[in-house]
Coordinates of C-alpha atoms in Angstrom, one line a residue:
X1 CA 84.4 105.6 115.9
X2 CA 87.8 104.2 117.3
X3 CA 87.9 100.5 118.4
X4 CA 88.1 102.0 122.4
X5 CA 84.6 102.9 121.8
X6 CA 83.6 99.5 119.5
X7 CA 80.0 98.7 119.0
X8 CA 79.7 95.1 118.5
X9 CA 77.0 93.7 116.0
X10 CA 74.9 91.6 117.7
X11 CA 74.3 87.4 116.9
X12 CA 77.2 86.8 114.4
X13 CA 77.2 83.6 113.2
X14 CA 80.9 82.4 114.7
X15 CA 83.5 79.9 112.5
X16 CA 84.2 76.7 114.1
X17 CA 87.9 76.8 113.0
X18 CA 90.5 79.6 114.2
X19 CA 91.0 82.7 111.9
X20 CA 94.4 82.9 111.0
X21 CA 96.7 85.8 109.9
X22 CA 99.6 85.6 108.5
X23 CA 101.9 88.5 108.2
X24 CA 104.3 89.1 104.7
X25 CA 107.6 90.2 105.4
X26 CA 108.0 93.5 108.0
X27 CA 110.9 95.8 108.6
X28 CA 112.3 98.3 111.2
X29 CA 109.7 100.7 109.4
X30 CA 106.2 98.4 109.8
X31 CA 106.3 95.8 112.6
X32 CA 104.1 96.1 115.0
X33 CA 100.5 94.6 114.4
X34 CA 100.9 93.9 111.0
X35 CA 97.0 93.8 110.2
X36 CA 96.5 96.6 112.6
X37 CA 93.8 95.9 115.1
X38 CA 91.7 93.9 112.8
X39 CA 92.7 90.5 114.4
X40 CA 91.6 92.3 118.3
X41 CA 88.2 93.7 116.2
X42 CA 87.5 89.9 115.1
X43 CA 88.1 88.5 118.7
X44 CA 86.3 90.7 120.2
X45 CA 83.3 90.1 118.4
X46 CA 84.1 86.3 119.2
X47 CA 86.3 84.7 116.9
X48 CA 89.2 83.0 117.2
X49 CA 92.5 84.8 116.2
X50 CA 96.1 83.8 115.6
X51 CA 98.8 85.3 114.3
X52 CA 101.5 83.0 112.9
X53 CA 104.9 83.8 114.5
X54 CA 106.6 84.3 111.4
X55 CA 110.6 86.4 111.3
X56 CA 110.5 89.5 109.7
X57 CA 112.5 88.7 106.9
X58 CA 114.5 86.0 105.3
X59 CA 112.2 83.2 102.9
X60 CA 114.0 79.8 104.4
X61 CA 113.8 81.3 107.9
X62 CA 110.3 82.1 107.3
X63 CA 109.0 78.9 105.4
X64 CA 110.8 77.1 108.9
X65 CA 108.9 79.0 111.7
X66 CA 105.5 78.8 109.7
X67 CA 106.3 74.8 108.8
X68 CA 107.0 74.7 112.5
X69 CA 104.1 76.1 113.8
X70 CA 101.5 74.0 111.5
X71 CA 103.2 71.2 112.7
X72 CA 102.6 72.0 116.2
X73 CA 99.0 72.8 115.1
X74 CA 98.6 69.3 113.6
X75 CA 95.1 68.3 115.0
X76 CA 93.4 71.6 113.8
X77 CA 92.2 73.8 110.5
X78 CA 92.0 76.7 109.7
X79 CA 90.9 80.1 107.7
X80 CA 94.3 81.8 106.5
X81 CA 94.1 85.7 105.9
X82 CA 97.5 87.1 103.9
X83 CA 98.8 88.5 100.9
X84 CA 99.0 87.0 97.3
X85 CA 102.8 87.4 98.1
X86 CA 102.9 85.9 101.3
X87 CA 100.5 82.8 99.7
X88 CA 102.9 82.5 97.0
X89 CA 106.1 82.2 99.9
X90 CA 104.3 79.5 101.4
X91 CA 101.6 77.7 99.6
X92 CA 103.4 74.7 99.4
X93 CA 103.0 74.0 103.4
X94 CA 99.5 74.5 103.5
X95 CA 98.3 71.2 103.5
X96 CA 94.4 71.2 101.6
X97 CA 93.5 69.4 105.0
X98 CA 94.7 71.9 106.9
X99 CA 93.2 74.9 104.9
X100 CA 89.0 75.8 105.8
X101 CA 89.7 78.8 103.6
X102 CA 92.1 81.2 102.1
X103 CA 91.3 85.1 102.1
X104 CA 93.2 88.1 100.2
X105 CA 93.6 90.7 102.0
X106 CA 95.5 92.4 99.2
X107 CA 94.8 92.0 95.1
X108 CA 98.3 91.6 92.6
X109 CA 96.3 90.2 89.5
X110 CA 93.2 91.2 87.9
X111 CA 92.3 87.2 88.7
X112 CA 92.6 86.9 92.3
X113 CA 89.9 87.2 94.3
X114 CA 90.4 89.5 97.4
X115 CA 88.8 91.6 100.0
X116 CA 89.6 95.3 99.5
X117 CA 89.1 97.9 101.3
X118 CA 86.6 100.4 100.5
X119 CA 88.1 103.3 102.4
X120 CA 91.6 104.4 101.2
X121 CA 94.2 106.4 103.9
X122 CA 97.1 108.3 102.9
X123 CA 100.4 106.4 102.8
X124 CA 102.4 107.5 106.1
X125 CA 106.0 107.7 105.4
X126 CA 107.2 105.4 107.7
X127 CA 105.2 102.5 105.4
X128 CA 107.0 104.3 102.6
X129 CA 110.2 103.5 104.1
X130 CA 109.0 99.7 104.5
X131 CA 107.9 99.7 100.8
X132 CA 111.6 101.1 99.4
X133 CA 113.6 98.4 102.0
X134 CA 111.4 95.8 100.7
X135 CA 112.3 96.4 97.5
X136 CA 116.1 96.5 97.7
X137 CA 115.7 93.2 99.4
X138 CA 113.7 92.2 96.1
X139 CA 110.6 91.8 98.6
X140 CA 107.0 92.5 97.4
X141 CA 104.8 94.3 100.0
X142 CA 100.8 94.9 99.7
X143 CA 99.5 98.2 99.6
X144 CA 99.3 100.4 102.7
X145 CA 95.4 100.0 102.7
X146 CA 95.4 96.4 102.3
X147 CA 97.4 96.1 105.3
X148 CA 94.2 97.4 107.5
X149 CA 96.3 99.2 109.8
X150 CA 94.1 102.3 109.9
X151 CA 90.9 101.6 111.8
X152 CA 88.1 102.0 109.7
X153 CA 84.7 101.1 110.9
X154 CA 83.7 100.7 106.8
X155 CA 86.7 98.0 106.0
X156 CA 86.5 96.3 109.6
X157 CA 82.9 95.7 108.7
X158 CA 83.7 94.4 105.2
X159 CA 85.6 91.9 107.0
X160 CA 83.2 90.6 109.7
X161 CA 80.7 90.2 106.9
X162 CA 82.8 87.9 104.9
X163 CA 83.9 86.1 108.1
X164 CA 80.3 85.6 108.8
X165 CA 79.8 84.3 105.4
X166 CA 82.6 81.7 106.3
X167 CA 80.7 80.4 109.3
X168 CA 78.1 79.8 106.9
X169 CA 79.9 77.6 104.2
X170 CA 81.5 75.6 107.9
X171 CA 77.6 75.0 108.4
X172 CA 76.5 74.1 105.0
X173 CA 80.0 72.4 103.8

């Protein structure tokens, strides 16, 4: 199954606030769609997606654009998807009133909670090459497969399941 061919489930139960992903730092190496199509999966089952227009590298510049864009965003909340690492970058701009929900989409500490993916893909070299720039740079980068940039009908699933479950707590809250 490839998402050309996607089967949507049927009657998901839809958040009232905007799924948001936020991307952790990219390089030459890893740019494009930095959650893979997992953001055009959600939509098209009927969410709403955005992808905060973060630069690839560089913490101030960073911490400006995403300040930047809440601030545009004043009036609405959300449910963040990122990193531990990327969290850690920018927790303290997330406003609680701003924040439905946090998600892990990557796991750095036996503590965190996380959604991981339950089918693993070999590494591609080109991600390699992200991981070792991101390093020199002193940059911490999650894991190939927490990155979701292999379509997998298993992990996509995994996802729209625990987004369902956040339309849930919106409903219950």
């Amino acid at each position: 199954m490839d998402i050309q061919n996607l089967v949507l489930r049927p009657n998901c139960l839809l958040t009232k606030s905007s799924l948001v992903f936020v991307p952790g730092p990219r390089s030459l190496f890893f740019y494009q769609r930095p959650f893979g199509l997992l953001p055009t999966f959600l939509y098209e089952h009927g969410y709403r997606i955005a992808l905060a227009p973060l630069p690839f590298r560089g913490l101030s510049r960073r911490r400006q654009a995403f300040k930047k864009w809440l601030h545009l965003q004043a009036e609405y909340r959300f449910h963040f998807f990122m990193s531990p690492v990327t969290y850690q970058e920018l927790k303290d701009l997330i406003e609680p009133e701003k924040m439905e929900s946090l998600t892990f989409l990557d796991k750095d500490s036996s503590d965190t909670p996380a959604i991981l993916p339950s089918v693993k893909f070999r590494t591609p070299l080109s991600y390699r090459l992200h991981q070792l720039i991101s390093h020199l740079y002193g940059e911490s980068v999650p894991t190939y497969d927490s990155t979701y940039s292999k379509f997998n009908a298993i992990n996509y699933d995994r996802i729209l399941d625990h987004c369902i479950k956040l339309a849930e707590n919106e409903i219950y809250a």
